[in-house]
Coordinates of C-alpha atoms in Angstrom, one line a residue:
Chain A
X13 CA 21.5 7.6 23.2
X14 CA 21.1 11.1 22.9
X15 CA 21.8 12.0 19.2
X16 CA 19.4 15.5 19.2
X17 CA 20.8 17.7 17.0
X18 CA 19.8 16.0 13.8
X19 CA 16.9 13.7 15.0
X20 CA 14.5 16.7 14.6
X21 CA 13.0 15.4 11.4
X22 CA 13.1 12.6 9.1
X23 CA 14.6 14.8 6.4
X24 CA 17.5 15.5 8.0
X25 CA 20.9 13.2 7.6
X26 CA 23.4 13.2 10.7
X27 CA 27.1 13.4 9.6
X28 CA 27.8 9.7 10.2
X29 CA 24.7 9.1 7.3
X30 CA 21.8 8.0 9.2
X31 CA 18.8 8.5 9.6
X32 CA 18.2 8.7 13.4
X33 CA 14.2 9.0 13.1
X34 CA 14.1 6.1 11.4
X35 CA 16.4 4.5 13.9
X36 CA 14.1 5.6 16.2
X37 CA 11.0 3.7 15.0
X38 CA 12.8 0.3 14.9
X39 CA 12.7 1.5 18.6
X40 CA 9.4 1.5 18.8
X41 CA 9.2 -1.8 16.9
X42 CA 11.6 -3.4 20.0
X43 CA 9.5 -2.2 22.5
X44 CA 6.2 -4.1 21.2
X45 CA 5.2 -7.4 22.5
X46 CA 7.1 -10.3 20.8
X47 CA 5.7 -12.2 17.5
X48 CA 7.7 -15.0 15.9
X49 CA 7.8 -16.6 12.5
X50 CA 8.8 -19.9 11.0
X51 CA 8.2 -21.5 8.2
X52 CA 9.1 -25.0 6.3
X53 CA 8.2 -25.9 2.7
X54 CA 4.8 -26.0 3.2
X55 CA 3.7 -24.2 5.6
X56 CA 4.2 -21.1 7.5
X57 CA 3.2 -20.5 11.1
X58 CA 3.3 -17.0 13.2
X59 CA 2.7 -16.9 17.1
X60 CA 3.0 -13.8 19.5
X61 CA 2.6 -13.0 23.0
X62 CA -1.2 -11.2 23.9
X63 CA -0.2 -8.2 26.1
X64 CA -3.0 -6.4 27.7
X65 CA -2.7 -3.0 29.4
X66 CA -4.4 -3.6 33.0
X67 CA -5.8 -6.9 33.8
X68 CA -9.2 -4.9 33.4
X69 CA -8.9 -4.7 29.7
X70 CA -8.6 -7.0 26.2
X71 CA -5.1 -7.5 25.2
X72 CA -4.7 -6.2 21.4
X73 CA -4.9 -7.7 18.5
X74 CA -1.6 -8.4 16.6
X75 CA -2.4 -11.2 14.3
X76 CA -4.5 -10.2 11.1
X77 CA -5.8 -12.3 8.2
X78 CA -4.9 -10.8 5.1
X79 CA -6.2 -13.0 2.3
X80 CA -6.5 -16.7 2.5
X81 CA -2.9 -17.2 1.8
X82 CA -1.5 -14.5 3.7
X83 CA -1.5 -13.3 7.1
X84 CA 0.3 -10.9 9.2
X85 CA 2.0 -10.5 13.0
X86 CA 2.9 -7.0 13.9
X87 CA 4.9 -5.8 16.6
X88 CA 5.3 -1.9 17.7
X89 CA 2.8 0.8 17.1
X90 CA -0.5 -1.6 16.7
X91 CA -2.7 1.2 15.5
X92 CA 0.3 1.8 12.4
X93 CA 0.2 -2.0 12.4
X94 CA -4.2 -1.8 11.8
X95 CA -3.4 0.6 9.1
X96 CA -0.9 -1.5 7.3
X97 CA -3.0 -4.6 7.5
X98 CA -6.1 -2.2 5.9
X99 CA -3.9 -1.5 3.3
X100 CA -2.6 -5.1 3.1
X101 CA -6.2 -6.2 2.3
X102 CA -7.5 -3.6 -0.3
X103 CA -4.1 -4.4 -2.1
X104 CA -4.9 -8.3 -2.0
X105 CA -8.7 -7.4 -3.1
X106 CA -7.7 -5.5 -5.8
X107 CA -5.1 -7.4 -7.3
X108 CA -7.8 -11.2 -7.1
X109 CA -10.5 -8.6 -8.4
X110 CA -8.2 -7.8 -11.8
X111 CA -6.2 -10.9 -12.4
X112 CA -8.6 -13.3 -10.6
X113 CA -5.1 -15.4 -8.8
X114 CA -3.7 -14.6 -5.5
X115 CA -1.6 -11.8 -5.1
X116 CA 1.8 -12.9 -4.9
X117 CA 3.1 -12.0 -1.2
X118 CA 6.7 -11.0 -2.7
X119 CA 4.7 -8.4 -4.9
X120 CA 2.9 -7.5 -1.2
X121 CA 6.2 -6.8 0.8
X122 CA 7.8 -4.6 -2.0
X123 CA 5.1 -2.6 -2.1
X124 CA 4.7 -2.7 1.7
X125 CA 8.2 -1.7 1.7
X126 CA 7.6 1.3 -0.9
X127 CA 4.9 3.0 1.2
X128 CA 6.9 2.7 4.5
X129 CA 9.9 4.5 2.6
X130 CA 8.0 6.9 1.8
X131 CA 7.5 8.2 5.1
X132 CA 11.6 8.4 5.3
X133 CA 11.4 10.8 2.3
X134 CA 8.9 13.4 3.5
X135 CA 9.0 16.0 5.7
X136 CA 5.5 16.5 6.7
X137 CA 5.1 12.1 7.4
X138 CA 6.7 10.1 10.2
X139 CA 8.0 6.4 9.4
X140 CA 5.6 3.8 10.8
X141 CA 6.3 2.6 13.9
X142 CA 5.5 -1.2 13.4
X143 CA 7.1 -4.0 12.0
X144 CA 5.8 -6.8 10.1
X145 CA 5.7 -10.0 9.7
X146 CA 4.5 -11.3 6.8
X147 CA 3.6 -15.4 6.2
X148 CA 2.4 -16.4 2.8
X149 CA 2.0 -18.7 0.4
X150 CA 2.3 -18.6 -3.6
X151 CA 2.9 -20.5 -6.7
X152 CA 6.8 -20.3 -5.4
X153 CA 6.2 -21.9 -1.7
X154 CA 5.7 -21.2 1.6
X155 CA 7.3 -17.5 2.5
X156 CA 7.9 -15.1 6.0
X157 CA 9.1 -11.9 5.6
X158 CA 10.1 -8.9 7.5
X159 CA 8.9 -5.4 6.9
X160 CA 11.2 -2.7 8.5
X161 CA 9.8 0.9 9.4
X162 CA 12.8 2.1 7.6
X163 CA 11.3 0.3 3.9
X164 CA 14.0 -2.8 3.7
X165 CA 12.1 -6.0 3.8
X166 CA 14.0 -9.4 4.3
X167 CA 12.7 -13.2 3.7
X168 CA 13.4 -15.4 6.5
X169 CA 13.5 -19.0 7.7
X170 CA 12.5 -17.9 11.0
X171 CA 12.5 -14.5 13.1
X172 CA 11.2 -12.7 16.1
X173 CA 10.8 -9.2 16.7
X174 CA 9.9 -7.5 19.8
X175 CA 10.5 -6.9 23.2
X176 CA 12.8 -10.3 24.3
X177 CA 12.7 -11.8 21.2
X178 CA 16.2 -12.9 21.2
X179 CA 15.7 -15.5 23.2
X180 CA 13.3 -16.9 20.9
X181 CA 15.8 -16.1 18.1
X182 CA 18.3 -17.9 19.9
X183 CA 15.8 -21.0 20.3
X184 CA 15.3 -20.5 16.7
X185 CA 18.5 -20.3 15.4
X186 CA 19.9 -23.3 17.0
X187 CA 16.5 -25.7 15.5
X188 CA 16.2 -23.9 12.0
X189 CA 17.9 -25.6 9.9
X190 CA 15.4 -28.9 10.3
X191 CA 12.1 -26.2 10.0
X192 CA 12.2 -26.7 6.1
X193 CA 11.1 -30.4 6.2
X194 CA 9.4 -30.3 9.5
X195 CA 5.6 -31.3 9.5
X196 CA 2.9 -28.5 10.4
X197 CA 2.0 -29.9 14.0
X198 CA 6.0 -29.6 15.0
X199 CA 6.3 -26.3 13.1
X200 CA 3.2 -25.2 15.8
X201 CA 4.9 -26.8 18.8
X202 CA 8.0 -25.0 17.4
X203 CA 6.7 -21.6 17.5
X204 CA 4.6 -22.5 21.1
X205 CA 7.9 -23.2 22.5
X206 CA 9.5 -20.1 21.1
X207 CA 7.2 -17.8 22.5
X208 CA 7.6 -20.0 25.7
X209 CA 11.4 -18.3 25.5
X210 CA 10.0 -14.9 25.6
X211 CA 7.6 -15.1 28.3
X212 CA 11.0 -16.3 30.7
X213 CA 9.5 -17.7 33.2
X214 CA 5.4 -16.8 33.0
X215 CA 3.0 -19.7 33.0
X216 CA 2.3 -21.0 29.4
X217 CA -1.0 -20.9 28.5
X218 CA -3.3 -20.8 25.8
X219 CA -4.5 -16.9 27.4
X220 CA -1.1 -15.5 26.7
X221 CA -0.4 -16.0 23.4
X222 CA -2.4 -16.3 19.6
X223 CA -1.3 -18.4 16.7
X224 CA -1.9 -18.2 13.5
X225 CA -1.2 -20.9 10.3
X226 CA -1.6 -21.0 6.7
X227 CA -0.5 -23.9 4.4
X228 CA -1.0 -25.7 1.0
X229 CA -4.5 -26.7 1.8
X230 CA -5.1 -24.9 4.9
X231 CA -6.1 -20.8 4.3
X232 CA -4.9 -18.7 6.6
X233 CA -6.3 -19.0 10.2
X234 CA -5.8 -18.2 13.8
X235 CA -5.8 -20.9 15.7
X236 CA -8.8 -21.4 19.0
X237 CA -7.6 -21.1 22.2
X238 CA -9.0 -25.0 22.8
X239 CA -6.7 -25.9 20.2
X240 CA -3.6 -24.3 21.3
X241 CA -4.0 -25.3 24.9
X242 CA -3.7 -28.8 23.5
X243 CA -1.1 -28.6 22.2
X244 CA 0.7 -26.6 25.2
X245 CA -0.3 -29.7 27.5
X246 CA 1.7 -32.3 25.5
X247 CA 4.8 -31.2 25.6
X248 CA 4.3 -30.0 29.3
X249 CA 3.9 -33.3 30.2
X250 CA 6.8 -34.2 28.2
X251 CA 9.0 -31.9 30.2
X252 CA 7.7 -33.4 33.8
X253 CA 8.5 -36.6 32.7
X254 CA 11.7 -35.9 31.6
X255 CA 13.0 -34.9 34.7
X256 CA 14.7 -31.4 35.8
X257 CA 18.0 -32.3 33.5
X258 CA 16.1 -32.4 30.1
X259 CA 13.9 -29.7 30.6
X260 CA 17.2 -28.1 32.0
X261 CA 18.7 -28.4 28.6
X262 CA 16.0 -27.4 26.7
X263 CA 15.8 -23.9 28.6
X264 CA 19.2 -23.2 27.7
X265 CA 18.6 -20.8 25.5
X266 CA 16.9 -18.7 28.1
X267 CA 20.0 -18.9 30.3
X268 CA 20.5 -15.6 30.1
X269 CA 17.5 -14.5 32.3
X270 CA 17.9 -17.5 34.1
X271 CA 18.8 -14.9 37.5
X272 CA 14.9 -13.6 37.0
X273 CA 12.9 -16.6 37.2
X274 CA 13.4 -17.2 41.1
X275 CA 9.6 -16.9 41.2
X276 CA 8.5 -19.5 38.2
X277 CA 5.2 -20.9 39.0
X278 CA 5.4 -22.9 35.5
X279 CA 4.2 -26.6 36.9
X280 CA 6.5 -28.4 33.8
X281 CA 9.3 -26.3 33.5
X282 CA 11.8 -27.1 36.3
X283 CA 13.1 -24.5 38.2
X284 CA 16.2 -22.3 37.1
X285 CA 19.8 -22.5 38.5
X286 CA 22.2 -19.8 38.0
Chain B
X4 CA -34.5 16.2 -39.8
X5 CA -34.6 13.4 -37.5
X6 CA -32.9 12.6 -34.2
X7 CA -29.6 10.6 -34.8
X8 CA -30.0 7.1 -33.8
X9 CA -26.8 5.0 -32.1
X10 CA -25.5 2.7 -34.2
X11 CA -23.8 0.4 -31.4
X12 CA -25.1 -0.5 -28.4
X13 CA -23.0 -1.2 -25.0
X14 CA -25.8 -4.2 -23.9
X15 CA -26.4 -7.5 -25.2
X16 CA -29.2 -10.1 -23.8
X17 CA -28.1 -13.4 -23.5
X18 CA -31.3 -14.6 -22.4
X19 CA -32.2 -17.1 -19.9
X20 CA -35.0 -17.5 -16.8
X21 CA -34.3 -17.2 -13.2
X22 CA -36.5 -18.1 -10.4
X23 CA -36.2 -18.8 -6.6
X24 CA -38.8 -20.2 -4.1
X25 CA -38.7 -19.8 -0.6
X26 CA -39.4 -22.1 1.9
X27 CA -39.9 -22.2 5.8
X28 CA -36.2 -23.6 6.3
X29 CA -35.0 -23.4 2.9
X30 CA -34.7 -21.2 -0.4
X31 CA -34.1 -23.2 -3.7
X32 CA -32.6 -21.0 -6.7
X33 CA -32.9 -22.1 -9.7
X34 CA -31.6 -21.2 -13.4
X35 CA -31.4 -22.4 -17.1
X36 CA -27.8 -22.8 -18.1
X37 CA -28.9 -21.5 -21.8
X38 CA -26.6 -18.5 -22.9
X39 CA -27.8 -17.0 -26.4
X40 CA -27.3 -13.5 -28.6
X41 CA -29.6 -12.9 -30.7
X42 CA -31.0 -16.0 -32.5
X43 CA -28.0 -18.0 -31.8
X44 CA -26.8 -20.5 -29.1
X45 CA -23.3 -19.3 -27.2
X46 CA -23.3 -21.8 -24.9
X47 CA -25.2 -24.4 -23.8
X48 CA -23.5 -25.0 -20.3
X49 CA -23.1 -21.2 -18.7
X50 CA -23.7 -21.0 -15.2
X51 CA -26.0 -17.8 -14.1
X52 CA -25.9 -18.7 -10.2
X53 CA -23.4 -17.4 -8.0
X54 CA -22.3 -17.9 -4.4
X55 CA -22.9 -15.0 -2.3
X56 CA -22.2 -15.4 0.7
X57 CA -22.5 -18.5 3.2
X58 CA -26.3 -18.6 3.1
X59 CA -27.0 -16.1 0.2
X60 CA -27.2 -17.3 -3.6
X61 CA -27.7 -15.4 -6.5
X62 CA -29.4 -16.3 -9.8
X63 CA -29.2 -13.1 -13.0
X64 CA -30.3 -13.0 -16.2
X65 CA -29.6 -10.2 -18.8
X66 CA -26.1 -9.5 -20.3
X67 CA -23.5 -11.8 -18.7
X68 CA -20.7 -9.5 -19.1
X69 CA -22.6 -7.2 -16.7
X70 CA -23.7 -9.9 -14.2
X71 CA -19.8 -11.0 -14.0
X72 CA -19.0 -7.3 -13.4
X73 CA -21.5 -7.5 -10.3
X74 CA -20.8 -11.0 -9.1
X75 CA -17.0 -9.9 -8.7
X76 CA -17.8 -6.3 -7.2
X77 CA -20.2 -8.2 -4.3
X78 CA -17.4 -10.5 -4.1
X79 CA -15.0 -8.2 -3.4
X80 CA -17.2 -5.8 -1.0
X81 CA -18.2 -9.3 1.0
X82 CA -14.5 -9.8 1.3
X83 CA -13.7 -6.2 3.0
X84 CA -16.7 -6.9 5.0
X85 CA -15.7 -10.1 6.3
X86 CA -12.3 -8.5 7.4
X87 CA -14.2 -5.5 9.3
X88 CA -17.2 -8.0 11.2
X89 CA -15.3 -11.3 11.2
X90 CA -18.6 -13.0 9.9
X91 CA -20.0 -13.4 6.9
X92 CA -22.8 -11.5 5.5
X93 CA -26.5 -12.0 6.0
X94 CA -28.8 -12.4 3.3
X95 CA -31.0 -9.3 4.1
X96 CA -27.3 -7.1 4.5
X97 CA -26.2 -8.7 1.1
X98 CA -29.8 -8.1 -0.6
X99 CA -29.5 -4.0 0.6
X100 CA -25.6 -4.0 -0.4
X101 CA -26.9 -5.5 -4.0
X102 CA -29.6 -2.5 -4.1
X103 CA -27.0 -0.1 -3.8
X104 CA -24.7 -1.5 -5.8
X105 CA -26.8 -1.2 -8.8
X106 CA -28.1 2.1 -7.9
X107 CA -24.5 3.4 -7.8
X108 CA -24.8 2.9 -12.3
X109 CA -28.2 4.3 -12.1
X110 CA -27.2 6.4 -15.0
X111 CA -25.2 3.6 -17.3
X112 CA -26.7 0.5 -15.1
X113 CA -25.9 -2.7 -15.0
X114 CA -28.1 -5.1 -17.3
X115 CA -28.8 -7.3 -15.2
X116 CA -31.9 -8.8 -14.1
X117 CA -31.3 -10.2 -10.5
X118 CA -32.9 -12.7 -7.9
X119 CA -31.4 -13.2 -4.3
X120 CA -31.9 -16.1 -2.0
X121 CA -31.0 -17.6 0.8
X122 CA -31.5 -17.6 4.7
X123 CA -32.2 -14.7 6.7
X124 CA -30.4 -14.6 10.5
X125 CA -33.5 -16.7 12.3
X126 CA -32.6 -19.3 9.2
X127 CA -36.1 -18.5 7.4
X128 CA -35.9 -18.8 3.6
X129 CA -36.3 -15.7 2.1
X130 CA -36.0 -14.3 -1.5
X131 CA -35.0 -10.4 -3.0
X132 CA -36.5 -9.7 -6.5
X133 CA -34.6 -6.8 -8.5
X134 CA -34.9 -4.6 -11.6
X135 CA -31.8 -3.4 -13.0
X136 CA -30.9 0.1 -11.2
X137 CA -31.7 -1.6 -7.7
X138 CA -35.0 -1.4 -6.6
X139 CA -36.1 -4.0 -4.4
X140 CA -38.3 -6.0 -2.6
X141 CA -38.8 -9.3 0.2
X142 CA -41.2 -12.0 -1.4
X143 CA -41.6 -15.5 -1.2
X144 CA -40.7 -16.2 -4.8
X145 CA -39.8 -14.9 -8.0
X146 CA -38.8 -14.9 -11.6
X147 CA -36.8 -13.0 -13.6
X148 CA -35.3 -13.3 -17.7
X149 CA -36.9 -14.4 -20.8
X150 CA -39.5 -16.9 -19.4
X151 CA -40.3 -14.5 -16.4
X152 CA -43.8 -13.9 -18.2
X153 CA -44.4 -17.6 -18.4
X154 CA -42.9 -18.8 -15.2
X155 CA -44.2 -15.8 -12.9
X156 CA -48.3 -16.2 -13.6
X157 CA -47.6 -20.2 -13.0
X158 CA -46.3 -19.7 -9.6
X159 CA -49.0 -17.1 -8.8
X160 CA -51.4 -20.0 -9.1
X161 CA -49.6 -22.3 -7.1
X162 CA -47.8 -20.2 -4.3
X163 CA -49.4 -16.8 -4.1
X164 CA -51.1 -16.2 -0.3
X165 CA -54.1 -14.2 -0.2
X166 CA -54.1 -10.6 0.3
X167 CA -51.9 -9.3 3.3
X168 CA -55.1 -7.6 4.3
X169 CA -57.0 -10.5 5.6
X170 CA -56.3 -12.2 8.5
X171 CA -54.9 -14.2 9.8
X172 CA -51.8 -12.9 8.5
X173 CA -49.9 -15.1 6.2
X174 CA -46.5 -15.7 5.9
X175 CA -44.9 -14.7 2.5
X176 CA -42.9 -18.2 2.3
X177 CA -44.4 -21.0 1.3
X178 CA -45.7 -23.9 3.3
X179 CA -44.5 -26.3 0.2
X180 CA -41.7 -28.7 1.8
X181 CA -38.0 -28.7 -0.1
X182 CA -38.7 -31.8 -2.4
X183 CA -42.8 -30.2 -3.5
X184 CA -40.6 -26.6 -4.4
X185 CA -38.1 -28.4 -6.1
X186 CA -40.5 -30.3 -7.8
X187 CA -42.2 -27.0 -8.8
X188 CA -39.2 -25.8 -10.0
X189 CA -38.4 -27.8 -12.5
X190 CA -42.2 -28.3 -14.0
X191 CA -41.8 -24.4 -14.4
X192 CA -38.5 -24.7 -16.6
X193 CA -40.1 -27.6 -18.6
X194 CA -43.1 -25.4 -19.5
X195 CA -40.8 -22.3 -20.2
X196 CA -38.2 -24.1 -22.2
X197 CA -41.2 -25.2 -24.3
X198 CA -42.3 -21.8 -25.6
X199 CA -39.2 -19.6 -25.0
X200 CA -36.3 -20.1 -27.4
X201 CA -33.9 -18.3 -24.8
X202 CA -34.8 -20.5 -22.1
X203 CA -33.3 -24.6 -22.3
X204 CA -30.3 -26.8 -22.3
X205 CA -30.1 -27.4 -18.9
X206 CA -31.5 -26.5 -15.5
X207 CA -29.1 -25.5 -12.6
X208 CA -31.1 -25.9 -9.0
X209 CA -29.4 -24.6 -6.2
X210 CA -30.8 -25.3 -2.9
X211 CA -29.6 -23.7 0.6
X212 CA -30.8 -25.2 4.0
X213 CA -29.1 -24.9 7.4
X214 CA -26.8 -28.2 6.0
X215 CA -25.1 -26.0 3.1
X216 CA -25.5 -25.2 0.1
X217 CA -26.2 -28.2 -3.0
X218 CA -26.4 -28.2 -6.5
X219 CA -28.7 -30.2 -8.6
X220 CA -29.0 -31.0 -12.5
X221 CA -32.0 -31.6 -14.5
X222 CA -31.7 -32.0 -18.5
X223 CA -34.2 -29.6 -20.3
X224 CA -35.4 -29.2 -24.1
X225 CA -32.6 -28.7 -26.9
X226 CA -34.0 -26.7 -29.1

């Protein structure tokens, strides 16, 4: 992966045209800590996975409210990720203070995506090292998007960024198509089980992960720990009383890592075969 | 030669009386929903409260288009401060970020003539009086506006303790209960609306209590 002679500086292009610095801070984006997105028409729900530096210490905060219809999931550089959200706010003050309406969140991400392309432009900046993902709703429905350190921005069904969030894309991929008309309790079992795919093989629990919703009628919030411990317990009991072969099927999509999980102390999930 | 005079002025008084009262577990705020210029009626249905914060109201007379310009500004600034705490603010924090708000225009201030209530952290009624660049002060009640000179000797009767210098020591809030304040509140607007020509319409009472926040309605003179 060594590309060093022109990953010195942002400013500088390598002969195949890219930008390796900026390649470099979607690096730093895939190292983070999984968060996950989905949305139907209504409502939008994000989720990700609480990683704490020694048992000693609070894990960090990744979820952060942005206005009362938008909220935000960051995975990568976390302080970048506080800055962004700062920003985020002011931008969604501002806007309510002059026009007294919410800020559109399309109108957010573009500019999002503005300031981070600025730091591909300039010499003397670095791109930020976070990604973002952005759940909002406006006069035009419910919306998730994705902001990029390299400035593009995307709207999605569903994502996951992060450090093994393609499991959870994979859980995601195979179960979007039904998201748009889902109601708002499956949506949040949705994303619970999708972050279940990242932790491959960890207990589920309400400790290890924070999720976040905002609706028509329901201002953007994160979820209490009470609350999302619930709603972990139902379908854990589901999966016992399934048996091995459903709960089998279900964890297909985490096949993959299936070789790693010889240790699985999950009580509902049965245990992996090879 | 004399001094040039201006010929238009940036202010307007649109008239009105605010008062609040507060109470051992309670603060009622209460004003007229009368907005005037000059010797004419704009409206007869303007509200002058606004919503603070969870336990913190505000009541202002003066020139509306000033008082908006602060409502929105403390608006905004309670926002950013939610986001940095993750509470909302207390009425003391809101009545000190009001003082310096206005201070901030001390040279092209804000007309407006304010009166802060609501519940303090122990969820003690409490009341902030104002003048318009920002100085302030904790009392048990207060009026402000047109009818302040009618209203404020009335309540000195019937709610002013005796000098902090005796003792025992007595509590700035009164020892009325919500229904006897309320009661007092709207005798006060009667009387004003009777000799003030700014003051009328309607009365807005706004009462805040460890249930919430309600709203109550009482008709006052027309004319």
């Amino acid at each position: 992966m060594f590309r060093n002679q022109y990953d010195t500086d942002v400013t500088t292009w390598s002969p195949a045209g890219r930008l390796f610095q900026v390649e470099y801070a979607m690096e730093a984006v895939k190292q983070g800590s999984a968060a996950i997105g989905l949305r139907s028409k209504t409502h939008v729900v994000l989720g990700c996975v609480n990683k704490a530096n020694s048992e000693l210490s609070s894990h960090q905060k990744k979820i952060f409210k942005v206005d009362d219809h938008i909220g935000v999931a960051i995975a990568g550089l976390t302080a970048d990720g506080r800055v962004l959200s700062r920003y985020m706010r002011n931008e969604c003050i501002n806007y309510s203070f002059t026009y007294e309406s919410p800020l559109p969140v399309g109108r957010l991400v573009v500019q999002l995506a503005d300031k981070a392309q600025v730091c591909t432009q300039r010499s003397w900046k670095r791109p930020y090292g976070v990604g973002l993902l952005v759940a909002g709703l406006d006069e035009s429905g419910a919306h998730l998007y994705y902001n990029c350190p390299s400035g593009n921005y995307f709207e999605y069904q569903a994502f996951a960024i992060g450090s093994r969030s393609q499991a959870a894309k994979t859980y995601l991929e195979r179960r979007f198509e039904n998201f748009t008309d889902s109601s708002r309790d499956d949506l949040v079992k949705d994303a619970i089980m999708a972050i279940r795919e990242t932790l491959q093989g960890e207990t589920l629990k309400s400790s290890i992960c924070t999720i976040a919703v905002v609706g028509v009628g329901e201002p953007f919030h994160i979820l209490d720990q009470g609350t999302v411990q619930q709603i972990i317990d139902t379908f854990e009991i589901v999966a016992e009383q399934e048996g091995p072969d459903a709960a089998i099927g279900q964890e297909a999509a985490a096949e993959g890592a299936a070789a790693d999980q010889g240790g699985s102390t999950d009580e509902g999930v049965a245990p992996m075969e090879s | 030669m004399t001094k040039q005079q201006a010929n238009w002025s940036p202010y307007d008084n649109n008239g009105g009386s605010c008062v609040a009262i507060a109470g051992a577990d309670y603060c009622v705020i209460a004003a007229d929903t009368r907005m005037s210029t000059g010797y004419n009626i704009l409206t007869r249905e303007y509200s002058k409260i606004c919503k603070l914060a969870d336990k913190c109201v505000m009541a202002s007379s003066g020139f509306q288009a000033d008082v908006k310009a602060l409502q929105k500004q403390l608006a905004a600034r309670h926002l950013i401060y939610q986001h940095q705490h993750n509470k909302q603010m207390s009425c003391p924090a809101m009545a000190q970020l009001l003082s310096n708000t206005l201070y901030y225009k001390r040279f092209f201030p804000y007309y407006s003539f304010n009166v802060l209530g609501g519940l303090d952290n122990e969820g003690k009624g409490c009341v902030f009086t104002y003048d318009a660049v920002g100085s302030y002060e904790k009392v048990g009640y207060s009026s402000q506006g047109s009818g302040s000179t009618l209203i404020t000797p009335f309540l000195d009767n019937q709610l002013k303790s005796p000098s902090p210098l005796l003792l025992p020591v007595q509590d700035a809030v009164t020892p009325l209960v919500e229904a006897e304040a309320i009661d007092l509140i709207k005798t006060v607007f009667a009387s004003a609306s009777e000799r003030d020509i700014y003051t009328g319409d309607k009365l807005e009472i706004v009462v805040v209590n460890a249930d919430g926040i309600r709203r109550e309605y009482m008709e006052l003179r027309k004319d």
